[in-house]
Amino acid sequence: MDQTLETLLNEMKREIDKWMAYIGDKNADKIVKRTSLQIGIHDYALLEYNKGRVSMTDDELDLSMPGDRGTPDEPLTEEHVREHIVPELSSYMQHILDEMPSALIDYQFTFNGKFRVREGDLNLCILTYADETKKKQLQERISIYIANKLEAGTYPTKPLETFFLSRHILDEGLFPDADPAWIISVFERVQQLNKGNQHLAEHRSYLITALRNWAEERSLPRYFDNIGTEWQPEYKKKIGIHLENTEQGPIELLIYAAILILKYEPSYSRSTGLTMLNCAKELGSERAQRLTKEGSGTFAKEDVLA
């Protein structure tokens, strides 16, 4: 490895150390003890290299942004990054994660990199990490919570619990084969237990945010290409997409997300709900077609569980 490459690699390792020291400067154990549904705090990091400068953040890597053109005088090449830097940083980060306090890192962790190289911008995953023991613990905690606090519960629940629960049961890493009807029933039970409670709107907001993130990051990209932007998406159905019977459940969950948005979110979110309904209609849902004809945002009782 030449001197320039080794110097850059050492600088990247120093930035990793600084970021890890920064996120470690908190009482992680106290934070995760607020609810049994939080088993760790951080699940993502991004290292950026641009013209000799290295930085670490927890900002998501935006793959929708166009990459810059190549930089002929840049010392780093794509080969340098793929063959030398990524393997070194992956091993280095894995060692750090193994040594970090358990409560600081979630059951899974993704470490991405964005590098300005001679050929242009290079975005890639450096490391994905999963702690199977913590994952199993979290799954068990979620099951116990649903059984005791929701199914057998008679009292309002805490908004913080709903914040984590709503994200967990839509996490395919935790529940890869979750029945959409079961997910809807859990969300409905949360609203039912908190009906008339001063925090109902907060609970519902967490549910809607989780559903919207699931729809935009997981569900819609399976069937559509976004030919718009991150802020103004425009979906075009992928060529050759044909839904199997087993996929009807996820479409019902997409419709459920749209209904909650149209019923309870501010008017400026209306276009998001209608977009989801239109996508479901394009996928052949007769129910979505019926709902889009309502137009007023008011739905018949049989169309809404809540």
PDB file of C-alpha atoms in Angstrom:
ATOM      1  CA  MET A   1       0.000   0.000   0.000  1.00  0.00           C
ATOM      2  CA  ASP A   2       1.547   3.333  -1.021  1.00  0.00           C
ATOM      3  CA  GLN A   3       2.096   6.145   1.473  1.00  0.00           C
ATOM      4  CA  THR A   4      -0.738   8.379   0.246  1.00  0.00           C
ATOM      5  CA  LEU A   5      -3.276   5.592   0.466  1.00  0.00           C
ATOM      6  CA  GLU A   6      -2.093   4.580   3.938  1.00  0.00           C
ATOM      7  CA  THR A   7      -2.253   8.207   5.118  1.00  0.00           C
ATOM      8  CA  LEU A   8      -5.845   8.553   3.898  1.00  0.00           C
ATOM      9  CA  LEU A   9      -6.825   5.238   5.451  1.00  0.00           C
ATOM     10  CA  ASN A  10      -5.381   6.269   8.826  1.00  0.00           C
ATOM     11  CA  GLU A  11      -7.305   9.550   8.646  1.00  0.00           C
ATOM     12  CA  MET A  12     -10.524   7.628   8.014  1.00  0.00           C
ATOM     13  CA  LYS A  13      -9.832   5.411  11.025  1.00  0.00           C
ATOM     14  CA  ARG A  14      -9.256   8.478  13.185  1.00  0.00           C
ATOM     15  CA  GLU A  15     -12.612   9.901  12.091  1.00  0.00           C
ATOM     16  CA  ILE A  16     -14.295   6.614  12.971  1.00  0.00           C
ATOM     17  CA  ASP A  17     -12.661   6.757  16.413  1.00  0.00           C
ATOM     18  CA  LYS A  18     -13.812  10.354  16.945  1.00  0.00           C
ATOM     19  CA  TRP A  19     -17.401   9.568  15.930  1.00  0.00           C
ATOM     20  CA  MET A  20     -17.547   6.478  18.095  1.00  0.00           C
ATOM     21  CA  ALA A  21     -16.203   8.456  21.040  1.00  0.00           C
ATOM     22  CA  TYR A  22     -18.850  11.108  20.386  1.00  0.00           C
ATOM     23  CA  ILE A  23     -21.802   8.701  20.337  1.00  0.00           C
ATOM     24  CA  GLY A  24     -20.327   6.814  23.289  1.00  0.00           C
ATOM     25  CA  ASP A  25     -20.388   9.931  25.449  1.00  0.00           C
ATOM     26  CA  LYS A  26     -23.861   9.247  26.784  1.00  0.00           C
ATOM     27  CA  ASN A  27     -25.551   7.005  29.313  1.00  0.00           C
ATOM     28  CA  ALA A  28     -26.768   4.359  26.890  1.00  0.00           C
ATOM     29  CA  ASP A  29     -27.941   2.003  29.625  1.00  0.00           C
ATOM     30  CA  LYS A  30     -30.211   4.682  31.086  1.00  0.00           C
ATOM     31  CA  ILE A  31     -31.664   5.512  27.680  1.00  0.00           C
ATOM     32  CA  VAL A  32     -32.608   1.946  26.728  1.00  0.00           C
ATOM     33  CA  LYS A  33     -34.119   1.292  30.153  1.00  0.00           C
ATOM     34  CA  ARG A  34     -36.969   3.696  29.344  1.00  0.00           C
ATOM     35  CA  THR A  35     -38.747   0.874  27.514  1.00  0.00           C
ATOM     36  CA  SER A  36     -38.128  -2.824  26.923  1.00  0.00           C
ATOM     37  CA  LEU A  37     -38.725  -2.199  23.213  1.00  0.00           C
ATOM     38  CA  GLN A  38     -35.397  -0.414  22.751  1.00  0.00           C
ATOM     39  CA  ILE A  39     -32.375  -2.697  22.799  1.00  0.00           C
ATOM     40  CA  GLY A  40     -29.807  -0.269  21.356  1.00  0.00           C
ATOM     41  CA  ILE A  41     -29.444   3.305  20.149  1.00  0.00           C
ATOM     42  CA  HIS A  42     -27.419   3.525  16.931  1.00  0.00           C
ATOM     43  CA  ASP A  43     -27.911   1.434  13.803  1.00  0.00           C
ATOM     44  CA  TYR A  44     -26.212   3.449  11.052  1.00  0.00           C
ATOM     45  CA  ALA A  45     -23.093   5.428  10.169  1.00  0.00           C
ATOM     46  CA  LEU A  46     -21.820   7.066   6.989  1.00  0.00           C
ATOM     47  CA  LEU A  47     -18.204   7.878   6.200  1.00  0.00           C
ATOM     48  CA  GLU A  48     -17.646  10.508   3.517  1.00  0.00           C
ATOM     49  CA  TYR A  49     -14.386  11.248   1.722  1.00  0.00           C
ATOM     50  CA  ASN A  50     -14.257  14.286  -0.544  1.00  0.00           C
ATOM     51  CA  LYS A  51     -11.091  15.972  -1.839  1.00  0.00           C
ATOM     52  CA  GLY A  52      -8.939  14.947   1.059  1.00  0.00           C
ATOM     53  CA  ARG A  53     -11.555  15.635   3.745  1.00  0.00           C
ATOM     54  CA  VAL A  54     -13.046  12.833   5.817  1.00  0.00           C
ATOM     55  CA  SER A  55     -16.204  13.048   7.932  1.00  0.00           C
ATOM     56  CA  MET A  56     -18.500  10.678   9.820  1.00  0.00           C
ATOM     57  CA  THR A  57     -22.239  11.204  10.321  1.00  0.00           C
ATOM     58  CA  ASP A  58     -25.408   9.221  10.879  1.00  0.00           C
ATOM     59  CA  ASP A  59     -27.086  10.821   7.847  1.00  0.00           C
ATOM     60  CA  GLU A  60     -28.588   8.341   5.423  1.00  0.00           C
ATOM     61  CA  LEU A  61     -26.787   7.908   2.111  1.00  0.00           C
ATOM     62  CA  ASP A  62     -28.980   9.537  -0.547  1.00  0.00           C
ATOM     63  CA  LEU A  63     -28.634   7.373  -3.632  1.00  0.00           C
ATOM     64  CA  SER A  64     -31.173   9.506  -5.515  1.00  0.00           C
ATOM     65  CA  MET A  65     -28.726  12.403  -5.812  1.00  0.00           C
ATOM     66  CA  PRO A  66     -26.763  12.427  -9.068  1.00  0.00           C
ATOM     67  CA  GLY A  67     -23.065  11.711  -8.644  1.00  0.00           C
ATOM     68  CA  ASP A  68     -20.393  14.222  -9.525  1.00  0.00           C
ATOM     69  CA  ARG A  69     -18.130  13.783 -12.488  1.00  0.00           C
ATOM     70  CA  GLY A  70     -14.707  12.273 -12.147  1.00  0.00           C
ATOM     71  CA  THR A  71     -11.787  14.154 -10.630  1.00  0.00           C
ATOM     72  CA  PRO A  72      -8.640  13.339 -12.664  1.00  0.00           C
ATOM     73  CA  ASP A  73      -6.206  14.640 -10.023  1.00  0.00           C
ATOM     74  CA  GLU A  74      -7.844  12.711  -7.155  1.00  0.00           C
ATOM     75  CA  PRO A  75      -5.315  10.293  -5.583  1.00  0.00           C
ATOM     76  CA  LEU A  76      -8.009   7.694  -4.800  1.00  0.00           C
ATOM     77  CA  THR A  77      -9.324   5.367  -7.477  1.00  0.00           C
ATOM     78  CA  GLU A  78     -12.285   3.019  -7.372  1.00  0.00           C
ATOM     79  CA  GLU A  79      -9.874   0.100  -7.235  1.00  0.00           C
ATOM     80  CA  HIS A  80      -8.139   1.623  -4.198  1.00  0.00           C
ATOM     81  CA  VAL A  81     -11.445   1.908  -2.368  1.00  0.00           C
ATOM     82  CA  ARG A  82     -12.837  -1.507  -3.250  1.00  0.00           C
ATOM     83  CA  GLU A  83      -9.633  -3.511  -2.914  1.00  0.00           C
ATOM     84  CA  HIS A  84      -7.935  -1.811   0.031  1.00  0.00           C
ATOM     85  CA  ILE A  85      -9.960   0.794   1.919  1.00  0.00           C
ATOM     86  CA  VAL A  86     -13.299  -1.022   2.268  1.00  0.00           C
ATOM     87  CA  PRO A  87     -11.824  -4.311   3.571  1.00  0.00           C
ATOM     88  CA  GLU A  88      -9.631  -2.397   6.062  1.00  0.00           C
ATOM     89  CA  LEU A  89     -12.482  -0.195   7.298  1.00  0.00           C
ATOM     90  CA  SER A  90     -14.894  -3.127   7.499  1.00  0.00           C
ATOM     91  CA  SER A  91     -12.512  -5.057   9.731  1.00  0.00           C
ATOM     92  CA  TYR A  92     -11.723  -1.961  11.788  1.00  0.00           C
ATOM     93  CA  MET A  93     -15.390  -1.099  12.370  1.00  0.00           C
ATOM     94  CA  GLN A  94     -16.298  -4.684  13.218  1.00  0.00           C
ATOM     95  CA  HIS A  95     -13.622  -4.710  15.920  1.00  0.00           C
ATOM     96  CA  ILE A  96     -14.953  -1.447  17.363  1.00  0.00           C
ATOM     97  CA  LEU A  97     -18.549  -2.693  17.368  1.00  0.00           C
ATOM     98  CA  ASP A  98     -17.473  -5.829  19.227  1.00  0.00           C
ATOM     99  CA  GLU A  99     -15.961  -3.630  21.941  1.00  0.00           C
ATOM    100  CA  MET A 100     -18.767  -1.048  22.251  1.00  0.00           C
ATOM    101  CA  PRO A 101     -21.219  -1.154  25.198  1.00  0.00           C
ATOM    102  CA  SER A 102     -24.131  -3.385  24.242  1.00  0.00           C
ATOM    103  CA  ALA A 103     -26.796  -0.721  24.805  1.00  0.00           C
ATOM    104  CA  LEU A 104     -25.114   1.705  22.406  1.00  0.00           C
ATOM    105  CA  ILE A 105     -25.581  -0.383  19.251  1.00  0.00           C
ATOM    106  CA  ASP A 106     -28.909  -1.729  17.986  1.00  0.00           C
ATOM    107  CA  TYR A 107     -29.393  -5.364  17.034  1.00  0.00           C
ATOM    108  CA  GLN A 108     -28.173  -4.439  13.549  1.00  0.00           C
ATOM    109  CA  PHE A 109     -25.779  -1.811  12.232  1.00  0.00           C
ATOM    110  CA  THR A 110     -25.028  -0.593   8.707  1.00  0.00           C
ATOM    111  CA  PHE A 111     -21.836   1.276   7.828  1.00  0.00           C
ATOM    112  CA  ASN A 112     -21.866   2.969   4.413  1.00  0.00           C
ATOM    113  CA  GLY A 113     -19.238   4.950   2.559  1.00  0.00           C
ATOM    114  CA  LYS A 114     -19.357   7.777   0.043  1.00  0.00           C
ATOM    115  CA  PHE A 115     -16.025   8.347  -1.682  1.00  0.00           C
ATOM    116  CA  ARG A 116     -14.939  10.925  -4.243  1.00  0.00           C
ATOM    117  CA  VAL A 117     -12.583   8.950  -6.453  1.00  0.00           C
ATOM    118  CA  ARG A 118     -10.846   9.641  -9.716  1.00  0.00           C
ATOM    119  CA  GLU A 119     -13.742   8.139 -11.687  1.00  0.00           C
ATOM    120  CA  GLY A 120     -16.457  10.110  -9.820  1.00  0.00           C
ATOM    121  CA  ASP A 121     -18.584   9.435  -6.723  1.00  0.00           C
ATOM    122  CA  LEU A 122     -18.566   5.900  -5.344  1.00  0.00           C
ATOM    123  CA  ASN A 123     -21.287   4.845  -2.882  1.00  0.00           C
ATOM    124  CA  LEU A 124     -21.127   1.454  -1.260  1.00  0.00           C
ATOM    125  CA  CYS A 125     -21.771  -0.531   1.879  1.00  0.00           C
ATOM    126  CA  ILE A 126     -18.686  -1.072   3.998  1.00  0.00           C
ATOM    127  CA  LEU A 127     -20.200  -3.334   6.640  1.00  0.00           C
ATOM    128  CA  THR A 128     -23.510  -4.795   7.758  1.00  0.00           C
ATOM    129  CA  TYR A 129     -23.575  -6.174  11.258  1.00  0.00           C
ATOM    130  CA  ALA A 130     -26.223  -8.185  13.057  1.00  0.00           C
ATOM    131  CA  ASP A 131     -26.217  -9.469  16.618  1.00  0.00           C
ATOM    132  CA  GLU A 132     -28.429 -12.546  16.513  1.00  0.00           C
ATOM    133  CA  THR A 133     -28.600 -12.797  20.307  1.00  0.00           C
ATOM    134  CA  LYS A 134     -29.873  -9.226  20.676  1.00  0.00           C
ATOM    135  CA  LYS A 135     -32.244  -9.772  17.770  1.00  0.00           C
ATOM    136  CA  LYS A 136     -33.809 -12.778  19.474  1.00  0.00           C
ATOM    137  CA  GLN A 137     -34.068 -10.878  22.767  1.00  0.00           C
ATOM    138  CA  LEU A 138     -35.840  -8.002  21.038  1.00  0.00           C
ATOM    139  CA  GLN A 139     -38.262 -10.340  19.249  1.00  0.00           C
ATOM    140  CA  GLU A 140     -39.143 -11.940  22.588  1.00  0.00           C
ATOM    141  CA  ARG A 141     -39.655  -8.553  24.240  1.00  0.00           C
ATOM    142  CA  ILE A 142     -41.968  -7.440  21.434  1.00  0.00           C
ATOM    143  CA  SER A 143     -44.043 -10.619  21.707  1.00  0.00           C
ATOM    144  CA  ILE A 144     -44.355 -10.209  25.485  1.00  0.00           C
ATOM    145  CA  TYR A 145     -45.317  -6.552  25.117  1.00  0.00           C
ATOM    146  CA  ILE A 146     -48.029  -7.285  22.563  1.00  0.00           C
ATOM    147  CA  ALA A 147     -49.450 -10.136  24.653  1.00  0.00           C
ATOM    148  CA  ASN A 148     -49.430  -8.292  27.993  1.00  0.00           C
ATOM    149  CA  LYS A 149     -49.868  -4.627  27.152  1.00  0.00           C
ATOM    150  CA  LEU A 150     -52.036  -4.839  24.030  1.00  0.00           C
ATOM    151  CA  GLU A 151     -53.934  -8.112  23.772  1.00  0.00           C
ATOM    152  CA  ALA A 152     -54.561  -8.461  27.524  1.00  0.00           C
ATOM    153  CA  GLY A 153     -54.183  -4.773  28.282  1.00  0.00           C
ATOM    154  CA  THR A 154     -56.951  -2.474  29.472  1.00  0.00           C
ATOM    155  CA  TYR A 155     -54.995   0.739  30.048  1.00  0.00           C
ATOM    156  CA  PRO A 156     -53.524   3.383  27.727  1.00  0.00           C
ATOM    157  CA  THR A 157     -49.975   2.704  26.589  1.00  0.00           C
ATOM    158  CA  LYS A 158     -46.970   4.999  26.452  1.00  0.00           C
ATOM    159  CA  PRO A 159     -46.194   6.953  23.259  1.00  0.00           C
ATOM    160  CA  LEU A 160     -42.519   5.958  23.471  1.00  0.00           C
ATOM    161  CA  GLU A 161     -43.567   2.301  23.341  1.00  0.00           C
ATOM    162  CA  THR A 162     -45.641   2.947  20.238  1.00  0.00           C
ATOM    163  CA  PHE A 163     -42.707   4.793  18.634  1.00  0.00           C
ATOM    164  CA  PHE A 164     -40.530   1.676  18.827  1.00  0.00           C
ATOM    165  CA  LEU A 165     -43.262  -0.948  18.388  1.00  0.00           C
ATOM    166  CA  SER A 166     -44.551   0.561  15.131  1.00  0.00           C
ATOM    167  CA  ARG A 167     -41.093   0.467  13.598  1.00  0.00           C
ATOM    168  CA  HIS A 168     -40.204  -2.970  14.895  1.00  0.00           C
ATOM    169  CA  ILE A 169     -43.190  -4.859  13.522  1.00  0.00           C
ATOM    170  CA  LEU A 170     -42.610  -3.293  10.091  1.00  0.00           C
ATOM    171  CA  ASP A 171     -38.922  -4.245  10.216  1.00  0.00           C
ATOM    172  CA  GLU A 172     -38.422  -7.202   7.880  1.00  0.00           C
ATOM    173  CA  GLY A 173     -35.193  -7.993   9.702  1.00  0.00           C
ATOM    174  CA  LEU A 174     -37.223  -8.758  12.823  1.00  0.00           C
ATOM    175  CA  PHE A 175     -40.440 -10.033  11.231  1.00  0.00           C
ATOM    176  CA  PRO A 176     -39.703 -11.190   7.669  1.00  0.00           C
ATOM    177  CA  ASP A 177     -42.985 -13.108   7.360  1.00  0.00           C
ATOM    178  CA  ALA A 178     -45.294 -10.838   9.336  1.00  0.00           C
ATOM    179  CA  ASP A 179     -48.952 -11.101   8.322  1.00  0.00           C
ATOM    180  CA  PRO A 180     -50.139  -7.626   7.206  1.00  0.00           C
ATOM    181  CA  ALA A 181     -53.514  -8.318   8.805  1.00  0.00           C
ATOM    182  CA  TRP A 182     -51.724  -8.929  12.111  1.00  0.00           C
ATOM    183  CA  ILE A 183     -49.795  -5.674  11.768  1.00  0.00           C
ATOM    184  CA  ILE A 184     -53.024  -3.768  11.134  1.00  0.00           C
ATOM    185  CA  SER A 185     -54.660  -5.419  14.140  1.00  0.00           C
ATOM    186  CA  VAL A 186     -51.744  -4.370  16.373  1.00  0.00           C
ATOM    187  CA  PHE A 187     -51.956  -0.784  15.135  1.00  0.00           C
ATOM    188  CA  GLU A 188     -55.712  -0.775  15.669  1.00  0.00           C
ATOM    189  CA  ARG A 189     -55.341  -2.127  19.191  1.00  0.00           C
ATOM    190  CA  VAL A 190     -52.909   0.666  20.075  1.00  0.00           C
ATOM    191  CA  GLN A 191     -55.458   3.232  18.931  1.00  0.00           C
ATOM    192  CA  GLN A 192     -58.298   1.472  20.719  1.00  0.00           C
ATOM    193  CA  LEU A 193     -56.472   1.363  24.061  1.00  0.00           C
ATOM    194  CA  ASN A 194     -55.587   5.050  23.777  1.00  0.00           C
ATOM    195  CA  LYS A 195     -58.980   6.239  22.546  1.00  0.00           C
ATOM    196  CA  GLY A 196     -59.982   9.358  24.462  1.00  0.00           C
ATOM    197  CA  ASN A 197     -56.474   9.670  25.877  1.00  0.00           C
ATOM    198  CA  GLN A 198     -54.633  12.973  25.545  1.00  0.00           C
ATOM    199  CA  HIS A 199     -51.760  11.194  23.785  1.00  0.00           C
ATOM    200  CA  LEU A 200     -53.845   9.492  21.083  1.00  0.00           C
ATOM    201  CA  ALA A 201     -52.702  11.922  18.379  1.00  0.00           C
ATOM    202  CA  GLU A 202     -49.059  11.263  19.303  1.00  0.00           C
ATOM    203  CA  HIS A 203     -49.558   7.495  19.131  1.00  0.00           C
ATOM    204  CA  ARG A 204     -51.277   7.811  15.771  1.00  0.00           C
ATOM    205  CA  SER A 205     -48.533  10.062  14.429  1.00  0.00           C
ATOM    206  CA  TYR A 206     -45.912   7.438  15.256  1.00  0.00           C
ATOM    207  CA  LEU A 207     -47.985   4.727  13.567  1.00  0.00           C
ATOM    208  CA  ILE A 208     -48.433   6.826  10.430  1.00  0.00           C
ATOM    209  CA  THR A 209     -44.761   7.784  10.243  1.00  0.00           C
ATOM    210  CA  ALA A 210     -43.699   4.146  10.511  1.00  0.00           C
ATOM    211  CA  LEU A 211     -46.195   3.099   7.835  1.00  0.00           C
ATOM    212  CA  ARG A 212     -45.162   5.924   5.519  1.00  0.00           C
ATOM    213  CA  ASN A 213     -41.474   5.038   5.876  1.00  0.00           C
ATOM    214  CA  TRP A 214     -42.278   1.381   5.208  1.00  0.00           C
ATOM    215  CA  ALA A 215     -44.304   2.294   2.118  1.00  0.00           C
ATOM    216  CA  GLU A 216     -41.728   4.675   0.645  1.00  0.00           C
ATOM    217  CA  GLU A 217     -38.621   2.658   1.509  1.00  0.00           C
ATOM    218  CA  ARG A 218     -39.833  -0.940   1.227  1.00  0.00           C
ATOM    219  CA  SER A 219     -43.223  -1.491  -0.337  1.00  0.00           C
ATOM    220  CA  LEU A 220     -43.447   0.918  -3.275  1.00  0.00           C
ATOM    221  CA  PRO A 221     -39.864   0.340  -4.551  1.00  0.00           C
ATOM    222  CA  ARG A 222     -40.725  -3.342  -5.044  1.00  0.00           C
ATOM    223  CA  TYR A 223     -43.281  -2.497  -7.681  1.00  0.00           C
ATOM    224  CA  PHE A 224     -42.473   1.029  -8.867  1.00  0.00           C
ATOM    225  CA  ASP A 225     -39.553   3.165  -9.976  1.00  0.00           C
ATOM    226  CA  ASN A 226     -39.458   6.678  -8.557  1.00  0.00           C
ATOM    227  CA  ILE A 227     -38.954   8.895 -11.605  1.00  0.00           C
ATOM    228  CA  GLY A 228     -39.469  12.020  -9.498  1.00  0.00           C
ATOM    229  CA  THR A 229     -37.422  13.203  -6.534  1.00  0.00           C
ATOM    230  CA  GLU A 230     -37.143  12.317  -2.878  1.00  0.00           C
ATOM    231  CA  TRP A 231     -39.386  15.255  -1.967  1.00  0.00           C
ATOM    232  CA  GLN A 232     -41.786  14.941  -4.895  1.00  0.00           C
ATOM    233  CA  PRO A 233     -41.898  11.262  -5.825  1.00  0.00           C
ATOM    234  CA  GLU A 234     -43.530  10.140  -9.036  1.00  0.00           C
ATOM    235  CA  TYR A 235     -44.020   6.419  -9.328  1.00  0.00           C
ATOM    236  CA  LYS A 236     -43.909   4.406 -12.539  1.00  0.00           C
ATOM    237  CA  LYS A 237     -44.860   0.751 -12.380  1.00  0.00           C
ATOM    238  CA  LYS A 238     -41.975  -1.568 -13.152  1.00  0.00           C
ATOM    239  CA  ILE A 239     -42.176  -3.561 -16.359  1.00  0.00           C
ATOM    240  CA  GLY A 240     -43.367  -7.115 -15.934  1.00  0.00           C
ATOM    241  CA  ILE A 241     -44.737  -6.670 -12.410  1.00  0.00           C
ATOM    242  CA  HIS A 242     -47.551  -9.118 -11.669  1.00  0.00           C
ATOM    243  CA  LEU A 243     -48.825  -9.568  -8.139  1.00  0.00           C
ATOM    244  CA  GLU A 244     -49.164 -13.043  -6.705  1.00  0.00           C
ATOM    245  CA  ASN A 245     -51.989 -13.883  -4.324  1.00  0.00           C
ATOM    246  CA  THR A 246     -49.479 -13.824  -1.455  1.00  0.00           C
ATOM    247  CA  GLU A 247     -48.801 -10.151  -2.175  1.00  0.00           C
ATOM    248  CA  GLN A 248     -52.356  -8.965  -1.629  1.00  0.00           C
ATOM    249  CA  GLY A 249     -51.750  -8.570   2.110  1.00  0.00           C
ATOM    250  CA  PRO A 250     -48.970  -5.979   1.692  1.00  0.00           C
ATOM    251  CA  ILE A 251     -51.205  -4.042  -0.710  1.00  0.00           C
ATOM    252  CA  GLU A 252     -53.914  -3.947   1.965  1.00  0.00           C
ATOM    253  CA  LEU A 253     -51.301  -2.585   4.373  1.00  0.00           C
ATOM    254  CA  LEU A 254     -50.412   0.095   1.821  1.00  0.00           C
ATOM    255  CA  ILE A 255     -54.092   1.031   1.582  1.00  0.00           C
ATOM    256  CA  TYR A 256     -54.327   1.127   5.372  1.00  0.00           C
ATOM    257  CA  ALA A 257     -51.382   3.543   5.469  1.00  0.00           C
ATOM    258  CA  ALA A 258     -53.077   5.749   2.877  1.00  0.00           C
ATOM    259  CA  ILE A 259     -56.335   5.814   4.825  1.00  0.00           C
ATOM    260  CA  LEU A 260     -54.650   6.867   8.066  1.00  0.00           C
ATOM    261  CA  ILE A 261     -52.784   9.638   6.251  1.00  0.00           C
ATOM    262  CA  LEU A 262     -55.933  10.920   4.549  1.00  0.00           C
ATOM    263  CA  LYS A 263     -58.013  10.762   7.734  1.00  0.00           C
ATOM    264  CA  TYR A 264     -55.619  12.121  10.318  1.00  0.00           C
ATOM    265  CA  GLU A 265     -52.680  13.933   8.725  1.00  0.00           C
ATOM    266  CA  PRO A 266     -52.707  17.646   7.746  1.00  0.00           C
ATOM    267  CA  SER A 267     -54.097  18.562   4.352  1.00  0.00           C
ATOM    268  CA  TYR A 268     -50.619  19.018   2.846  1.00  0.00           C
ATOM    269  CA  SER A 269     -50.083  15.256   3.294  1.00  0.00           C
ATOM    270  CA  ARG A 270     -53.195  14.440   1.298  1.00  0.00           C
ATOM    271  CA  SER A 271     -51.233  13.992  -1.933  1.00  0.00           C
ATOM    272  CA  THR A 272     -49.099  11.319  -0.242  1.00  0.00           C
ATOM    273  CA  GLY A 273     -52.154   9.304   0.767  1.00  0.00           C
ATOM    274  CA  LEU A 274     -53.712   9.620  -2.673  1.00  0.00           C
ATOM    275  CA  THR A 275     -50.442   8.565  -4.325  1.00  0.00           C
ATOM    276  CA  MET A 276     -50.421   5.394  -2.233  1.00  0.00           C
ATOM    277  CA  LEU A 277     -54.013   4.642  -3.175  1.00  0.00           C
ATOM    278  CA  ASN A 278     -53.286   5.229  -6.854  1.00  0.00           C
ATOM    279  CA  CYS A 279     -50.297   2.894  -6.682  1.00  0.00           C
ATOM    280  CA  ALA A 280     -52.438   0.217  -5.045  1.00  0.00           C
ATOM    281  CA  LYS A 281     -55.037   0.754  -7.780  1.00  0.00           C
ATOM    282  CA  GLU A 282     -52.360   0.330 -10.459  1.00  0.00           C
ATOM    283  CA  LEU A 283     -51.465  -2.970  -8.840  1.00  0.00           C
ATOM    284  CA  GLY A 284     -55.027  -4.152  -9.371  1.00  0.00           C
ATOM    285  CA  SER A 285     -56.685  -3.426  -6.027  1.00  0.00           C
ATOM    286  CA  GLU A 286     -60.430  -2.988  -6.469  1.00  0.00           C
ATOM    287  CA  ARG A 287     -60.694  -1.580  -2.957  1.00  0.00           C
ATOM    288  CA  ALA A 288     -58.148   1.138  -3.769  1.00  0.00           C
ATOM    289  CA  GLN A 289     -60.101   1.950  -6.926  1.00  0.00           C
ATOM    290  CA  ARG A 290     -63.282   2.317  -4.883  1.00  0.00           C
ATOM    291  CA  LEU A 291     -61.592   4.507  -2.288  1.00  0.00           C
ATOM    292  CA  THR A 292     -60.055   6.879  -4.831  1.00  0.00           C
ATOM    293  CA  LYS A 293     -63.564   7.652  -6.055  1.00  0.00           C
ATOM    294  CA  GLU A 294     -64.534   9.012  -2.610  1.00  0.00           C
ATOM    295  CA  GLY A 295     -62.461  12.105  -3.170  1.00  0.00           C
ATOM    296  CA  SER A 296     -63.461  13.795   0.074  1.00  0.00           C
ATOM    297  CA  GLY A 297     -61.188  11.823   2.399  1.00  0.00           C
ATOM    298  CA  THR A 298     -64.243  10.412   4.190  1.00  0.00           C
ATOM    299  CA  PHE A 299     -64.446   6.645   4.115  1.00  0.00           C
ATOM    300  CA  ALA A 300     -67.238   4.214   4.588  1.00  0.00           C
ATOM    301  CA  LYS A 301     -67.201   2.251   7.850  1.00  0.00           C
ATOM    302  CA  GLU A 302     -66.340  -1.019   6.137  1.00  0.00           C
ATOM    303  CA  ASP A 303     -63.252   0.583   4.572  1.00  0.00           C
ATOM    304  CA  VAL A 304     -61.680   1.627   7.859  1.00  0.00           C
ATOM    305  CA  LEU A 305     -61.077  -0.521  10.884  1.00  0.00           C
ATOM    306  CA  ALA A 306     -60.726   2.423  13.305  1.00  0.00           C
TER     307      ALA A 306
END
